[in-house]
Amino acid sequence: DVKVTQSSRYLVKRTGEKVFLECVQDMDHENMFWYRQDPGLGLRLIYFSYDVKMKEKGDIPEGYSVSREKKERFSLILESASTNQTSMYLCASSLYSKTGQGGNQPQHFGDGTRLSIL
Amino acid sequence: GNSVTQMEGPVTLSEEAFLTINCTYTATGYPSLFWYVQYPGEGLQLLLKATKADDKGSNKGFEATYRKETTSFHLEKGSVQVSDSAVYFCALSGGTGGFKTIFGAGTRLFVKA
């Protein structure tokens, strides 16, 4: 079974701090994703990566950056945390597939990090 | 662009009732369609998928058929259990959208004993 591990289940930080959320997958997947999940808004894509050192902006990248130095690890960075970044953060990975333009592979999710910014 | 619309919740059913959660989509090309489930305190996990028109995905008693003519992928289960209480997400990826996945807003299901 694919395992996607997020470093923390719960995290409390202060406004203005630099925050790192780590995600590791063990199935050699090419694609990795960061989402935030908020009540009534569903899942919103922050950033994704389709290869080492490659990254693409998602729908809500402002205030965030990412790093992918190794294939198995994808880090989300809050440059200067603000209270409106309090949320549940979900990491996911998927296998690249040449068929279906790469879209017929499901995503595998970690259990999430509930981040509170005070 | 691509989009997914699913019925708003919460949906409350008694145990052994029939479940339908509606999902419709807008997409160009030939996307794959998915249902994910999220149990309390956990991330999403794949429930079932269908990769082309008329395919039926099934798992754990849940079924959904990829209907291109009605652009729908409704989730059904003949007899729900208390343990099915969760949030269900319809999603699509592929087609001209590549491997990015578009998720619906989610439908919360409560099953009463």
Tab-separated table of C-alpha atoms in Angstrom:
chain	number	residue	atom	x	y	z
A	1	ASP	CA	0.000	0.000	0.000
A	2	VAL	CA	1.077	3.537	-0.729
A	3	LYS	CA	2.018	5.461	2.345
A	4	VAL	CA	1.968	9.248	2.419
A	5	THR	CA	3.232	10.580	5.719
A	6	GLN	CA	2.811	14.126	6.927
A	7	SER	CA	5.203	15.146	9.663
A	8	SER	CA	2.659	16.547	12.120
A	9	ARG	CA	-1.038	15.940	12.799
A	10	TYR	CA	-1.449	19.149	14.767
A	11	LEU	CA	0.680	22.278	14.741
A	12	VAL	CA	0.315	25.633	16.478
A	13	LYS	CA	2.413	28.597	15.329
A	14	ARG	CA	2.445	32.341	15.794
A	15	THR	CA	1.768	35.095	13.273
A	16	GLY	CA	4.884	36.005	11.306
A	17	GLU	CA	6.674	32.708	11.890
A	18	LYS	CA	8.110	30.716	8.993
A	19	VAL	CA	6.360	27.349	8.988
A	20	PHE	CA	7.449	24.131	7.318
A	21	LEU	CA	5.074	21.257	6.574
A	22	GLU	CA	6.749	18.067	5.432
A	23	CYS	CA	5.363	15.234	3.340
A	24	VAL	CA	7.024	11.955	2.383
A	25	GLN	CA	5.715	9.208	0.091
A	26	ASP	CA	7.172	5.736	-0.240
A	27	MET	CA	5.929	4.587	-3.643
A	28	ASP	CA	8.247	6.426	-6.052
A	29	HIS	CA	5.422	8.624	-7.348
A	30	GLU	CA	6.331	11.394	-9.762
A	31	ASN	CA	3.501	13.776	-8.848
A	32	MET	CA	2.978	15.407	-5.473
A	33	PHE	CA	0.412	17.959	-4.339
A	34	TRP	CA	-0.424	20.298	-1.460
A	35	TYR	CA	-4.032	21.230	-0.718
A	36	ARG	CA	-5.785	23.113	1.993
A	37	GLN	CA	-9.230	22.067	3.154
A	38	ASP	CA	-11.626	24.550	4.708
A	39	PRO	CA	-15.293	24.092	5.676
A	40	GLY	CA	-17.577	24.989	2.795
A	41	LEU	CA	-14.681	25.467	0.371
A	42	GLY	CA	-13.653	21.879	-0.273
A	43	LEU	CA	-10.076	21.150	-1.338
A	44	ARG	CA	-8.050	23.911	-2.936
A	45	LEU	CA	-4.757	23.216	-4.677
A	46	ILE	CA	-1.830	25.298	-3.419
A	47	TYR	CA	1.131	23.877	-5.368
A	48	PHE	CA	2.060	20.714	-7.179
A	49	SER	CA	5.190	19.092	-8.508
A	50	TYR	CA	5.642	16.571	-11.304
A	51	ASP	CA	9.361	15.931	-10.844
A	52	VAL	CA	12.287	16.677	-8.572
A	53	LYS	CA	12.992	20.425	-8.404
A	54	MET	CA	9.915	21.138	-10.539
A	55	LYS	CA	6.937	23.022	-9.135
A	56	GLU	CA	3.788	24.605	-10.458
A	57	LYS	CA	1.370	27.025	-8.842
A	58	GLY	CA	-2.070	25.776	-8.060
A	59	ASP	CA	-5.169	27.858	-7.467
A	60	ILE	CA	-4.117	29.625	-4.249
A	61	PRO	CA	-0.295	29.901	-4.096
A	62	GLU	CA	-0.101	33.334	-2.456
A	63	GLY	CA	1.752	33.258	0.852
A	64	TYR	CA	3.169	29.783	0.224
A	65	SER	CA	6.210	28.241	-1.406
A	66	VAL	CA	7.333	24.643	-1.883
A	67	SER	CA	10.484	22.613	-2.167
A	68	ARG	CA	11.124	19.266	-3.809
A	69	GLU	CA	14.781	18.333	-3.518
A	70	LYS	CA	14.150	14.572	-3.478
A	71	LYS	CA	11.521	12.573	-5.292
A	72	GLU	CA	9.903	11.248	-2.119
A	73	ARG	CA	9.678	14.540	-0.212
A	74	PHE	CA	7.561	17.623	-0.875
A	75	SER	CA	7.654	20.486	1.593
A	76	LEU	CA	5.191	23.340	1.971
A	77	ILE	CA	6.511	26.592	3.411
A	78	LEU	CA	4.491	29.423	4.869
A	79	GLU	CA	6.899	32.318	4.482
A	80	SER	CA	5.286	34.523	7.144
A	81	ALA	CA	2.320	32.815	8.740
A	82	SER	CA	-0.941	34.702	9.056
A	83	THR	CA	-4.181	33.856	10.832
A	84	ASN	CA	-6.007	33.299	7.526
A	85	GLN	CA	-3.686	30.365	6.896
A	86	THR	CA	-5.234	28.440	9.781
A	87	SER	CA	-6.529	25.337	8.026
A	88	MET	CA	-6.214	21.605	7.407
A	89	TYR	CA	-3.354	20.903	4.992
A	90	LEU	CA	-3.364	17.729	2.922
A	91	CYS	CA	-0.494	16.269	0.943
A	92	ALA	CA	-1.052	13.787	-1.888
A	93	SER	CA	0.953	11.872	-4.449
A	94	SER	CA	0.152	10.079	-7.684
A	95	LEU	CA	1.839	7.985	-10.306
A	96	TYR	CA	2.453	9.504	-13.712
A	97	SER	CA	0.684	7.635	-16.487
A	98	LYS	CA	1.316	8.148	-20.177
A	99	THR	CA	-2.279	7.195	-20.960
A	100	GLY	CA	-5.130	9.562	-20.258
A	101	GLN	CA	-2.644	12.418	-20.318
A	102	GLY	CA	-1.506	11.289	-16.915
A	103	GLY	CA	-4.922	11.805	-15.401
A	104	ASN	CA	-6.192	8.308	-14.871
A	105	GLN	CA	-4.179	7.636	-11.740
A	106	PRO	CA	-5.748	8.308	-8.341
A	107	GLN	CA	-4.145	10.485	-5.721
A	108	HIS	CA	-3.008	9.030	-2.399
A	109	PHE	CA	-3.412	11.292	0.608
A	110	GLY	CA	-1.738	11.705	3.952
A	111	ASP	CA	-3.830	12.116	7.105
A	112	GLY	CA	-3.444	15.884	7.091
A	113	THR	CA	-1.900	18.530	9.312
A	114	ARG	CA	-4.267	20.758	11.250
A	115	LEU	CA	-2.416	24.061	11.479
A	116	SER	CA	-3.451	26.875	13.799
A	117	ILE	CA	-1.869	30.314	13.507
A	118	LEU	CA	-2.320	32.447	16.611
B	1	GLY	CA	-12.427	25.044	-17.435
B	2	ASN	CA	-13.160	21.696	-15.881
B	3	SER	CA	-15.519	21.572	-12.927
B	4	VAL	CA	-17.375	19.157	-10.661
B	5	THR	CA	-20.724	19.769	-8.976
B	6	GLN	CA	-22.072	17.447	-6.314
B	7	MET	CA	-25.157	17.572	-4.169
B	8	GLU	CA	-24.962	19.548	-0.984
B	9	GLY	CA	-25.180	17.790	2.316
B	10	PRO	CA	-25.508	16.759	4.894
B	11	VAL	CA	-27.370	13.631	3.911
B	12	THR	CA	-28.896	11.727	6.840
B	13	LEU	CA	-30.089	8.141	6.360
B	14	SER	CA	-31.104	5.239	8.525
B	15	GLU	CA	-29.078	2.063	8.447
B	16	GLU	CA	-29.912	-0.185	5.456
B	17	ALA	CA	-31.360	2.706	3.436
B	18	PHE	CA	-30.467	3.275	-0.223
B	19	LEU	CA	-27.884	5.971	-0.913
B	20	THR	CA	-27.492	8.225	-3.941
B	21	ILE	CA	-25.086	11.152	-4.062
B	22	ASN	CA	-25.350	13.075	-7.322
B	23	CYS	CA	-22.305	14.294	-9.199
B	24	THR	CA	-22.125	16.084	-12.548
B	25	TYR	CA	-19.084	17.391	-14.343
B	26	THR	CA	-17.931	19.742	-17.072
B	27	ALA	CA	-14.780	18.786	-18.935
B	28	THR	CA	-13.103	18.813	-22.308
B	29	GLY	CA	-11.439	15.723	-23.644
B	30	TYR	CA	-11.881	12.369	-21.935
B	31	PRO	CA	-11.296	12.689	-18.192
B	32	SER	CA	-11.218	9.948	-15.601
B	33	LEU	CA	-13.752	10.168	-12.771
B	34	PHE	CA	-13.270	9.285	-9.123
B	35	TRP	CA	-15.068	9.059	-5.814
B	36	TYR	CA	-12.995	9.626	-2.686
B	37	VAL	CA	-14.094	9.160	0.928
B	38	GLN	CA	-12.820	10.992	3.998
B	39	TYR	CA	-13.456	9.471	7.421
B	40	PRO	CA	-13.220	11.711	10.503
B	41	GLY	CA	-9.660	12.737	11.302
B	42	GLU	CA	-8.203	11.196	8.158
B	43	GLY	CA	-7.140	12.198	4.683
B	44	LEU	CA	-9.055	11.263	1.542
B	45	GLN	CA	-8.868	7.756	0.182
B	46	LEU	CA	-9.921	6.437	-3.184
B	47	LEU	CA	-13.299	4.686	-3.122
B	48	LEU	CA	-13.725	3.885	-6.822
B	49	LYS	CA	-12.878	5.172	-10.268
B	50	ALA	CA	-13.915	4.934	-13.936
B	51	THR	CA	-11.665	5.884	-16.815
B	52	LYS	CA	-13.985	5.898	-19.844
B	53	ALA	CA	-17.622	6.285	-20.804
B	54	ASP	CA	-19.975	3.508	-19.598
B	55	ASP	CA	-17.370	2.130	-17.195
B	56	LYS	CA	-18.753	1.181	-13.792
B	57	GLY	CA	-16.509	1.581	-10.769
B	58	SER	CA	-17.342	-0.426	-7.659
B	59	ASN	CA	-15.909	-1.039	-4.202
B	60	LYS	CA	-17.263	-1.978	-0.743
B	61	GLY	CA	-20.842	-2.109	-2.099
B	62	PHE	CA	-20.601	1.374	-3.660
B	63	GLU	CA	-21.064	1.833	-7.404
B	64	ALA	CA	-20.900	4.667	-9.923
B	65	THR	CA	-21.264	4.637	-13.718
B	66	TYR	CA	-19.483	7.090	-16.042
B	67	ARG	CA	-22.314	8.599	-18.109
B	68	LYS	CA	-20.927	10.792	-20.875
B	69	GLU	CA	-24.350	11.643	-22.334
B	70	THR	CA	-25.507	13.165	-19.044
B	71	THR	CA	-22.004	14.124	-17.810
B	72	SER	CA	-22.737	12.395	-14.528
B	73	PHE	CA	-21.067	9.998	-12.099
B	74	HIS	CA	-23.612	9.400	-9.325
B	75	LEU	CA	-22.565	7.347	-6.299
B	76	GLU	CA	-24.961	4.629	-5.103
B	77	LYS	CA	-25.093	2.001	-2.383
B	78	GLY	CA	-27.965	-0.367	-1.823
B	79	SER	CA	-27.779	-0.617	1.978
B	80	VAL	CA	-25.720	1.827	4.032
B	81	GLN	CA	-24.139	1.082	7.385
B	82	VAL	CA	-23.252	3.349	10.302
B	83	SER	CA	-19.601	2.866	9.350
B	84	ASP	CA	-20.276	4.573	5.996
B	85	SER	CA	-20.681	7.910	7.772
B	86	ALA	CA	-18.051	10.131	6.148
B	87	VAL	CA	-17.560	12.909	3.608
B	88	TYR	CA	-17.664	11.839	-0.042
B	89	PHE	CA	-15.888	13.750	-2.820
B	90	CYS	CA	-16.495	13.418	-6.537
B	91	ALA	CA	-13.450	14.288	-8.654
B	92	LEU	CA	-12.111	14.311	-12.197
B	93	SER	CA	-8.689	14.457	-13.780
B	94	GLY	CA	-7.139	13.960	-17.177
B	95	GLY	CA	-8.685	15.075	-20.420
B	96	THR	CA	-7.243	18.454	-21.310
B	97	GLY	CA	-6.609	19.152	-17.626
B	98	GLY	CA	-3.707	16.737	-17.375
B	99	PHE	CA	-3.072	15.097	-14.015
B	100	LYS	CA	-4.461	17.924	-11.872
B	101	THR	CA	-7.557	16.723	-10.045
B	102	ILE	CA	-10.681	18.834	-9.704
B	103	PHE	CA	-12.685	17.996	-6.570
B	104	GLY	CA	-16.310	18.634	-5.791
B	105	ALA	CA	-17.186	20.398	-2.542
B	106	GLY	CA	-17.898	17.134	-0.725
B	107	THR	CA	-21.107	15.641	0.677
B	108	ARG	CA	-21.292	14.674	4.327
B	109	LEU	CA	-23.235	11.477	5.036
B	110	PHE	CA	-24.630	10.585	8.441
B	111	VAL	CA	-26.044	7.084	8.937
B	112	LYS	CA	-28.183	6.471	12.021
B	113	ALA	CA	-28.495	3.080	13.687
